PDB file of C-alpha atoms and ligand atoms in Angstrom:
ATOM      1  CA  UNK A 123     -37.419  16.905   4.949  1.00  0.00           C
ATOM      2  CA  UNK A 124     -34.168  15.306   6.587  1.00  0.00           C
ATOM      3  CA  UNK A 125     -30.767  16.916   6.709  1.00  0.00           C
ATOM      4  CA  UNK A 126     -28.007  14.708   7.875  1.00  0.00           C
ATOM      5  CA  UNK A 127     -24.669  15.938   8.642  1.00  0.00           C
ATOM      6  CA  UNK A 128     -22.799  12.956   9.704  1.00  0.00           C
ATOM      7  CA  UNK A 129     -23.244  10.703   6.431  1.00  0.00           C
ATOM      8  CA  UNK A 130     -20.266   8.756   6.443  1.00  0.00           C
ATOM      9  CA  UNK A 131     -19.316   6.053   4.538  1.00  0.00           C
ATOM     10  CA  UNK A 132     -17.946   4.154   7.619  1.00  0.00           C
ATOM     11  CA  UNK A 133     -21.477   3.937   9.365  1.00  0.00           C
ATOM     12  CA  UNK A 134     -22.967   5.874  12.081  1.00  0.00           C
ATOM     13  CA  UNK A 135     -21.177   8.373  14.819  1.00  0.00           C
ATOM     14  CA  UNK A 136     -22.790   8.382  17.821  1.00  0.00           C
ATOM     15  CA  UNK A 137     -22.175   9.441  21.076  1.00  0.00           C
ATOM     16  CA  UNK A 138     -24.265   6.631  21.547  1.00  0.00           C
ATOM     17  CA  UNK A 139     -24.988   3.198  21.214  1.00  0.00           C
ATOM     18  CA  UNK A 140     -28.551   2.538  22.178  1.00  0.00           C
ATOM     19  CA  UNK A 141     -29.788  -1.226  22.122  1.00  0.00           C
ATOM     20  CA  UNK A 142     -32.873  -0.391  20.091  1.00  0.00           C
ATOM     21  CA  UNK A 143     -30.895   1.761  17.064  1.00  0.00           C
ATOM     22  CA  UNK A 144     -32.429   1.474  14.011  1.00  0.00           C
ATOM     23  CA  UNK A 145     -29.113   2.801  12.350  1.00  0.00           C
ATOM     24  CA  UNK A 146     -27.349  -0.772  14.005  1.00  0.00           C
ATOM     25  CA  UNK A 147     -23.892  -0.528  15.843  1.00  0.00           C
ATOM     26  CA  UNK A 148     -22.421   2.316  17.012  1.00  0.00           C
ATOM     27  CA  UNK A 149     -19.071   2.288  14.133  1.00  0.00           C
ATOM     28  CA  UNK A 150     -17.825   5.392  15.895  1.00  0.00           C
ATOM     29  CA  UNK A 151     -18.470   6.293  19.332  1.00  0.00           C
ATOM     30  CA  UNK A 152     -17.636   9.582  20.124  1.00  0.00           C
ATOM     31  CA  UNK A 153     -17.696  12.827  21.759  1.00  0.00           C
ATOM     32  CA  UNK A 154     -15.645  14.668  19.344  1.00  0.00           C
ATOM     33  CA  UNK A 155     -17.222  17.563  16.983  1.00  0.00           C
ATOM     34  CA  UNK A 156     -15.923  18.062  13.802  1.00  0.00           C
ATOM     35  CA  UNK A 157     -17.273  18.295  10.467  1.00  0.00           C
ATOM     36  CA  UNK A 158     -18.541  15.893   8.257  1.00  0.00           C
ATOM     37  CA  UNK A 159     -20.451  17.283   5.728  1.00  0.00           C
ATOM     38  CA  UNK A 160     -19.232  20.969   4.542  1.00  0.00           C
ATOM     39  CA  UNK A 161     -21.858  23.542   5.164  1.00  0.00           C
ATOM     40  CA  UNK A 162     -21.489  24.886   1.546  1.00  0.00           C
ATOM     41  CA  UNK A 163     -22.665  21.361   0.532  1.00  0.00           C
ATOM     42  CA  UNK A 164     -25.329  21.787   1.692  1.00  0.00           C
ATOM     43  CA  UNK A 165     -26.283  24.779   0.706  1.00  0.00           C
ATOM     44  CA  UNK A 166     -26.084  23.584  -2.613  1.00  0.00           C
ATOM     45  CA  UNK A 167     -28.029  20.182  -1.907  1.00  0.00           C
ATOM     46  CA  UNK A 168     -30.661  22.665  -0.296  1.00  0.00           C
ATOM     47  CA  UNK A 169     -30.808  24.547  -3.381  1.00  0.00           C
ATOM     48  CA  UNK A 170     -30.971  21.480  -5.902  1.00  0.00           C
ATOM     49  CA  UNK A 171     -34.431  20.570  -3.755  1.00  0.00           C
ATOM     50  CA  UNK A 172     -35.589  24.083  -3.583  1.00  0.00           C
ATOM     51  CA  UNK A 173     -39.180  24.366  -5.217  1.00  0.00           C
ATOM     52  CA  UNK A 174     -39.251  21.138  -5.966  1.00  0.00           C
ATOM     53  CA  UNK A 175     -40.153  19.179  -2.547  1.00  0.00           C
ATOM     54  CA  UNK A 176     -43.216  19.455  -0.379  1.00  0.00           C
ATOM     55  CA  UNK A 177     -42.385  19.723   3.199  1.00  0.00           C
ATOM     56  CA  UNK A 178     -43.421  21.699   6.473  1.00  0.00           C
ATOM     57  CA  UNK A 179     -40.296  21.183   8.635  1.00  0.00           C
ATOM     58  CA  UNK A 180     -36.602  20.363   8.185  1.00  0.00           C
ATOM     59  CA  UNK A 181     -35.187  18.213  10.519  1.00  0.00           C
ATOM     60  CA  UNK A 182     -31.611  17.527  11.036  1.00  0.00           C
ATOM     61  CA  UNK A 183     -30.848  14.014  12.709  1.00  0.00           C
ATOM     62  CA  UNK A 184     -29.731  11.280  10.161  1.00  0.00           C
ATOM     63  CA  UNK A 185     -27.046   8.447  10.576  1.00  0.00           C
ATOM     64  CA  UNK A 186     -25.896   9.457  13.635  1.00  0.00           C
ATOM     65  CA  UNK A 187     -25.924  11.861  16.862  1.00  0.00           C
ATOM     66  CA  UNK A 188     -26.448  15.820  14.698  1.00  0.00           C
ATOM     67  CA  UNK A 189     -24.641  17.814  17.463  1.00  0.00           C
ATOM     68  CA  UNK A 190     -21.583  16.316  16.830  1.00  0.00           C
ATOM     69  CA  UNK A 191     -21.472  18.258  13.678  1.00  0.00           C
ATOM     70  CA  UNK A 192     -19.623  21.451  14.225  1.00  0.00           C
ATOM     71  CA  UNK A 193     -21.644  23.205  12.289  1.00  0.00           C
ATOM     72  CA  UNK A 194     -24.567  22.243  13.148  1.00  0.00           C
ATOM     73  CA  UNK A 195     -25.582  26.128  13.958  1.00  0.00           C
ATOM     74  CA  UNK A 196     -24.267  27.309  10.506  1.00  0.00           C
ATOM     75  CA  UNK A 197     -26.119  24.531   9.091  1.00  0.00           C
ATOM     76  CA  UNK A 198     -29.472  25.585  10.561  1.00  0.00           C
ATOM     77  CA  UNK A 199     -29.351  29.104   9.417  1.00  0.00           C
ATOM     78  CA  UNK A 200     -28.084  28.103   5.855  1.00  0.00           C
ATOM     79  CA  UNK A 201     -31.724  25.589   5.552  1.00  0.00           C
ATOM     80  CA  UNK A 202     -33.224  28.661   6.648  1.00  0.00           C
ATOM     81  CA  UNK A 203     -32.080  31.425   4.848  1.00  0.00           C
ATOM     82  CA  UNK A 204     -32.736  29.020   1.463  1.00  0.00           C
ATOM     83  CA  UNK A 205     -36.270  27.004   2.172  1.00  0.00           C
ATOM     84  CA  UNK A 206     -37.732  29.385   4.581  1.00  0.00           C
ATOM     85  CA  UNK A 207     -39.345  26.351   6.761  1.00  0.00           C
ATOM     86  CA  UNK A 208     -39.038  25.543  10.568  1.00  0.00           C
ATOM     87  CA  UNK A 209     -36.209  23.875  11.604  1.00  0.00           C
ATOM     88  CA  UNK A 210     -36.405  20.502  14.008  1.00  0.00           C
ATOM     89  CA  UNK A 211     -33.282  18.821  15.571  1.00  0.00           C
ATOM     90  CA  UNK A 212     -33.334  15.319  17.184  1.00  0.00           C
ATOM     91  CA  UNK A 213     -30.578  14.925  19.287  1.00  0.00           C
ATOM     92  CA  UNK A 214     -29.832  12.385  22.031  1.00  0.00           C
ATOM     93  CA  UNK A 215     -29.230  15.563  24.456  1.00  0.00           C
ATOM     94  CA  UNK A 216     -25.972  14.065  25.564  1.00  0.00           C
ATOM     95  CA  UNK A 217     -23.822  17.280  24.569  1.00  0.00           C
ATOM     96  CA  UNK A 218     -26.169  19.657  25.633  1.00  0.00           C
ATOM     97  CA  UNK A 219     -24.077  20.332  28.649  1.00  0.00           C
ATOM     98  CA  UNK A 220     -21.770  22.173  26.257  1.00  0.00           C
ATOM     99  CA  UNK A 221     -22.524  26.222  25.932  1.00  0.00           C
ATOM    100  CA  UNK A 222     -21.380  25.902  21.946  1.00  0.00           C
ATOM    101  CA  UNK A 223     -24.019  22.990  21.552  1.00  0.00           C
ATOM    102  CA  UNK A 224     -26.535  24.561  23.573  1.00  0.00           C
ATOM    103  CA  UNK A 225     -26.003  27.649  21.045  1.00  0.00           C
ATOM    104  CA  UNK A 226     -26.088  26.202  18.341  1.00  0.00           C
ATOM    105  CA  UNK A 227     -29.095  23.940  18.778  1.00  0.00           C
ATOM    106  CA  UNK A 228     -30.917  27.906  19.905  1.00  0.00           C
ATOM    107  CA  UNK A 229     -31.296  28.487  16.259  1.00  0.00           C
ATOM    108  CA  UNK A 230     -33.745  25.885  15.604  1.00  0.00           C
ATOM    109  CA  UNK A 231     -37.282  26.260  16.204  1.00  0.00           C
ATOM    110  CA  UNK A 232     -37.866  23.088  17.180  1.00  0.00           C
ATOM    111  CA  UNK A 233     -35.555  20.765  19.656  1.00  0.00           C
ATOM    112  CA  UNK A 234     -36.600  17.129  20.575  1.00  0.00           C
ATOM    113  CA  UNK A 235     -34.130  15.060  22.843  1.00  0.00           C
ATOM    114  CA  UNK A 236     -34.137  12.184  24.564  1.00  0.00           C
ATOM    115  CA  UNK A 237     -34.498  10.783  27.857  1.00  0.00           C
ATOM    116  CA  UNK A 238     -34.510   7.080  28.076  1.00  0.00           C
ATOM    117  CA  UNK A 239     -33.226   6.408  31.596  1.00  0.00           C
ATOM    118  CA  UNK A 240     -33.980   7.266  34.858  1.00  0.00           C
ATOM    119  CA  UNK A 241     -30.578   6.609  36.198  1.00  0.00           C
ATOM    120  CA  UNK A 242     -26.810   6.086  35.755  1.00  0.00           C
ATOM    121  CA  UNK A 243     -27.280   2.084  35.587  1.00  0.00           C
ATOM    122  CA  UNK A 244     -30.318   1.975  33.365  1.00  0.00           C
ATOM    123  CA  UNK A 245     -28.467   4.764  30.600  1.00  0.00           C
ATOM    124  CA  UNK A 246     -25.211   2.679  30.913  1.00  0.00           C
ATOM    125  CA  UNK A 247     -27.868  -0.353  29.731  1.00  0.00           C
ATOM    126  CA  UNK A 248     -29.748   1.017  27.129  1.00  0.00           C
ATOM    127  CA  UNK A 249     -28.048   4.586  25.449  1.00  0.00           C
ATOM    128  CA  UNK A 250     -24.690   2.563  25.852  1.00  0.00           C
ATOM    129  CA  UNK A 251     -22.783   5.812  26.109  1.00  0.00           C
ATOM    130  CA  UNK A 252     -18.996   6.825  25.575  1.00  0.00           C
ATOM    131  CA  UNK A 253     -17.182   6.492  28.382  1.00  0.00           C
ATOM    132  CA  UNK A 254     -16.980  10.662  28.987  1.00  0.00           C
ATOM    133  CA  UNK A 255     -20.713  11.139  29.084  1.00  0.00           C
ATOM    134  CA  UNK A 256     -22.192  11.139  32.628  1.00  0.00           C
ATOM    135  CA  UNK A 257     -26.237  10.997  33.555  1.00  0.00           C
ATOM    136  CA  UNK A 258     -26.767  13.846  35.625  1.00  0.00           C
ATOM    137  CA  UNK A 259     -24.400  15.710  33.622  1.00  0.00           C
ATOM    138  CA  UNK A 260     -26.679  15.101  30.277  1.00  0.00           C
ATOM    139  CA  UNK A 261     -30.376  16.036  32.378  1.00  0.00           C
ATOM    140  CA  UNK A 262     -28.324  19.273  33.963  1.00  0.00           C
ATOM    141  CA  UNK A 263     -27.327  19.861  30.007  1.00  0.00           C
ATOM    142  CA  UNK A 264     -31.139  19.304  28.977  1.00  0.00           C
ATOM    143  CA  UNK A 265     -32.214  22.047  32.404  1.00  0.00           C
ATOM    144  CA  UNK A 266     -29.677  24.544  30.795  1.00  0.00           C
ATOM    145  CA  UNK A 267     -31.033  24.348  27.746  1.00  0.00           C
ATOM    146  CA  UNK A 268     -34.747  24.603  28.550  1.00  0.00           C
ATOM    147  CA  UNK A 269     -34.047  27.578  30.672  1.00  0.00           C
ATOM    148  CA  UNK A 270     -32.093  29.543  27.297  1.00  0.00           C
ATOM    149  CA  UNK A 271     -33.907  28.054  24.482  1.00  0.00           C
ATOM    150  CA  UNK A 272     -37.081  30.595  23.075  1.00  0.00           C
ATOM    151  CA  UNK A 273     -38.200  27.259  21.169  1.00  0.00           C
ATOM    152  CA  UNK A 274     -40.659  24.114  21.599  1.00  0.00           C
ATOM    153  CA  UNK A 275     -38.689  21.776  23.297  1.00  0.00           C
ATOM    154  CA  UNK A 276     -39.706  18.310  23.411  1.00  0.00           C
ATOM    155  CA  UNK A 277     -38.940  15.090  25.217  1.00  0.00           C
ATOM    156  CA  UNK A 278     -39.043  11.705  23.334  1.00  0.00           C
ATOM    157  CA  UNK A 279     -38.948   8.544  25.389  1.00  0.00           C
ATOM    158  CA  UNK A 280     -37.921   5.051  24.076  1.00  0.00           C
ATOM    159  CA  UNK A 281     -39.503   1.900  25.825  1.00  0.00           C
ATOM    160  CA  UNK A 282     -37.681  -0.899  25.626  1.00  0.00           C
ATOM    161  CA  UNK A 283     -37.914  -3.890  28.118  1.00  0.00           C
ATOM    162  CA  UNK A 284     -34.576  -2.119  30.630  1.00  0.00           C
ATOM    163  CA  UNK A 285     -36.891   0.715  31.132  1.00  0.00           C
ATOM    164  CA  UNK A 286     -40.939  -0.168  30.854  1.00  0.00           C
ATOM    165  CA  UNK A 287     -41.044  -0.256  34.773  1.00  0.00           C
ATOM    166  CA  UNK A 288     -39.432   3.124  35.120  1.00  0.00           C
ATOM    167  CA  UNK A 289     -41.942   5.480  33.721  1.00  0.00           C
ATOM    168  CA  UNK A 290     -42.676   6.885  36.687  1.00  0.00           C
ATOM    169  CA  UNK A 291     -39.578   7.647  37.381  1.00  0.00           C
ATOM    170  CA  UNK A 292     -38.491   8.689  34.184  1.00  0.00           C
ATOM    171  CA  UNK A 293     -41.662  11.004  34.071  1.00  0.00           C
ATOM    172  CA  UNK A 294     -40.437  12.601  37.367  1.00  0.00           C
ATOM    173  CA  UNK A 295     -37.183  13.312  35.814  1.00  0.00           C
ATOM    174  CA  UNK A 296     -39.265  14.772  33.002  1.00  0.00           C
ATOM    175  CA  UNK A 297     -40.908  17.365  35.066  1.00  0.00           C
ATOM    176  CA  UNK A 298     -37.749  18.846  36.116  1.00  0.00           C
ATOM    177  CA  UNK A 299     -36.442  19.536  33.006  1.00  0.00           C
ATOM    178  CA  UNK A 300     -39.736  21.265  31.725  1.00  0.00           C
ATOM    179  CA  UNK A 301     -40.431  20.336  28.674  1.00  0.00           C
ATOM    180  CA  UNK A 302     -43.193  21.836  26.063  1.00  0.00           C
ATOM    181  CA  UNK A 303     -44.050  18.113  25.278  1.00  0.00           C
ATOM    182  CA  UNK A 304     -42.726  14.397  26.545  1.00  0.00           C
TER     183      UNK A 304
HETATM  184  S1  LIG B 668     -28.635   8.337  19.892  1.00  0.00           S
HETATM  185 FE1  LIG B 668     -29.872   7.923  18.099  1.00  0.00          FE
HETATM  186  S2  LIG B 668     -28.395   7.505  16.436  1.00  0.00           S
HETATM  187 FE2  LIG B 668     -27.276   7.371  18.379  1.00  0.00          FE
HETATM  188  S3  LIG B 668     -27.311   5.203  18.891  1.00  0.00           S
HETATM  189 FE3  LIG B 668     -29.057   6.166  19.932  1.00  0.00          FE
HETATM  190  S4  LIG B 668     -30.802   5.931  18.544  1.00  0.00           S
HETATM  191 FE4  LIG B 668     -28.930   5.536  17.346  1.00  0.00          FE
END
């Protein structure tokens, strides 16, 4: 079951823009946290499906980057506390540098980022990022976190045709963050 707690009318926020979105443009490229959907909404949301859905995992990702939601954390323990299922997170990784991020995202059971790039050039290409976010700064954010977070972390790589002759490389970069899966 999906949880998304950017859902704005105005399109997607994203600290990225990646060429191969699904979601289409980018409407608010940011690095900003805030709130967009009230945690006691969806509480209630949560309780409306209670009993009545089938699922084995909740994930929070939706219509834009999920970290960006300031509470994010809150969020995670509310799903818990009323469905009693395993929480996921997909998240582009690019905040994970941040100890609040990292701290929140330690509440879910299940993390899965992303590393498209194997360098500065090639992210600038294809995640399209705000201007604040730096490369080695976002792998150094997804180290940190591997090294705190109890969970299954995962790695989830997007080939497009920028990066299909980087694997290598981008599997080297892999192996230093440690991942439970790529
Ligand atoms: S990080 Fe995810 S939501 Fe954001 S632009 Fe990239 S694919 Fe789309």
């Amino acid at each position: 079951m999906g949880v998304d707690l950017i859902c704005q009318e105005k399109g997607k926020v994203c600290s990225f823009d990646c060429v191969y979105c699904s979601l289409g443009k980018t409407t608010e490229l940011t690095t900003k946290r805030g709130v967009f959907v009230p945690t006691e909404l969806v509480a209630r949301e949560l309780k409306k499906v209670m009993g009545k859905v089938e699922a084995d995992v909740v994930t929070f990702s939706g219509t834009g980057e999920p970290t960006l939601a300031q509470n994010l954390g809150e969020a995670i323990k509310v799903a818990k506390e009323v469905l009693g299922l395993p929480i996921s997170v997909l998240t582009n990784s690019s905040l994970m540098m941040r100890e609040n991020v990292r701290r929140d995202l330690a509440r879910a059971d299940i993390v899965i980022g992303q590393l498209d790039a194997p360098n500065e050039e090639l992210f600038k290409r294809i995640s399209r990022p705000h201007e604040k976010i730096v490369f080695k700064d976002v792998i150094e954010g997804m180290k940190k976190f591997r090294e705190e977070f109890k969970g299954k972390f995962s790695l989830e790589v997007m080939f497009v045709p920028e990066n299909k002759a980087f694997s290598k490389e981008i599997a080297s970069i892999a192996r230093t963050i440690m991942p439970d899966e790529v």
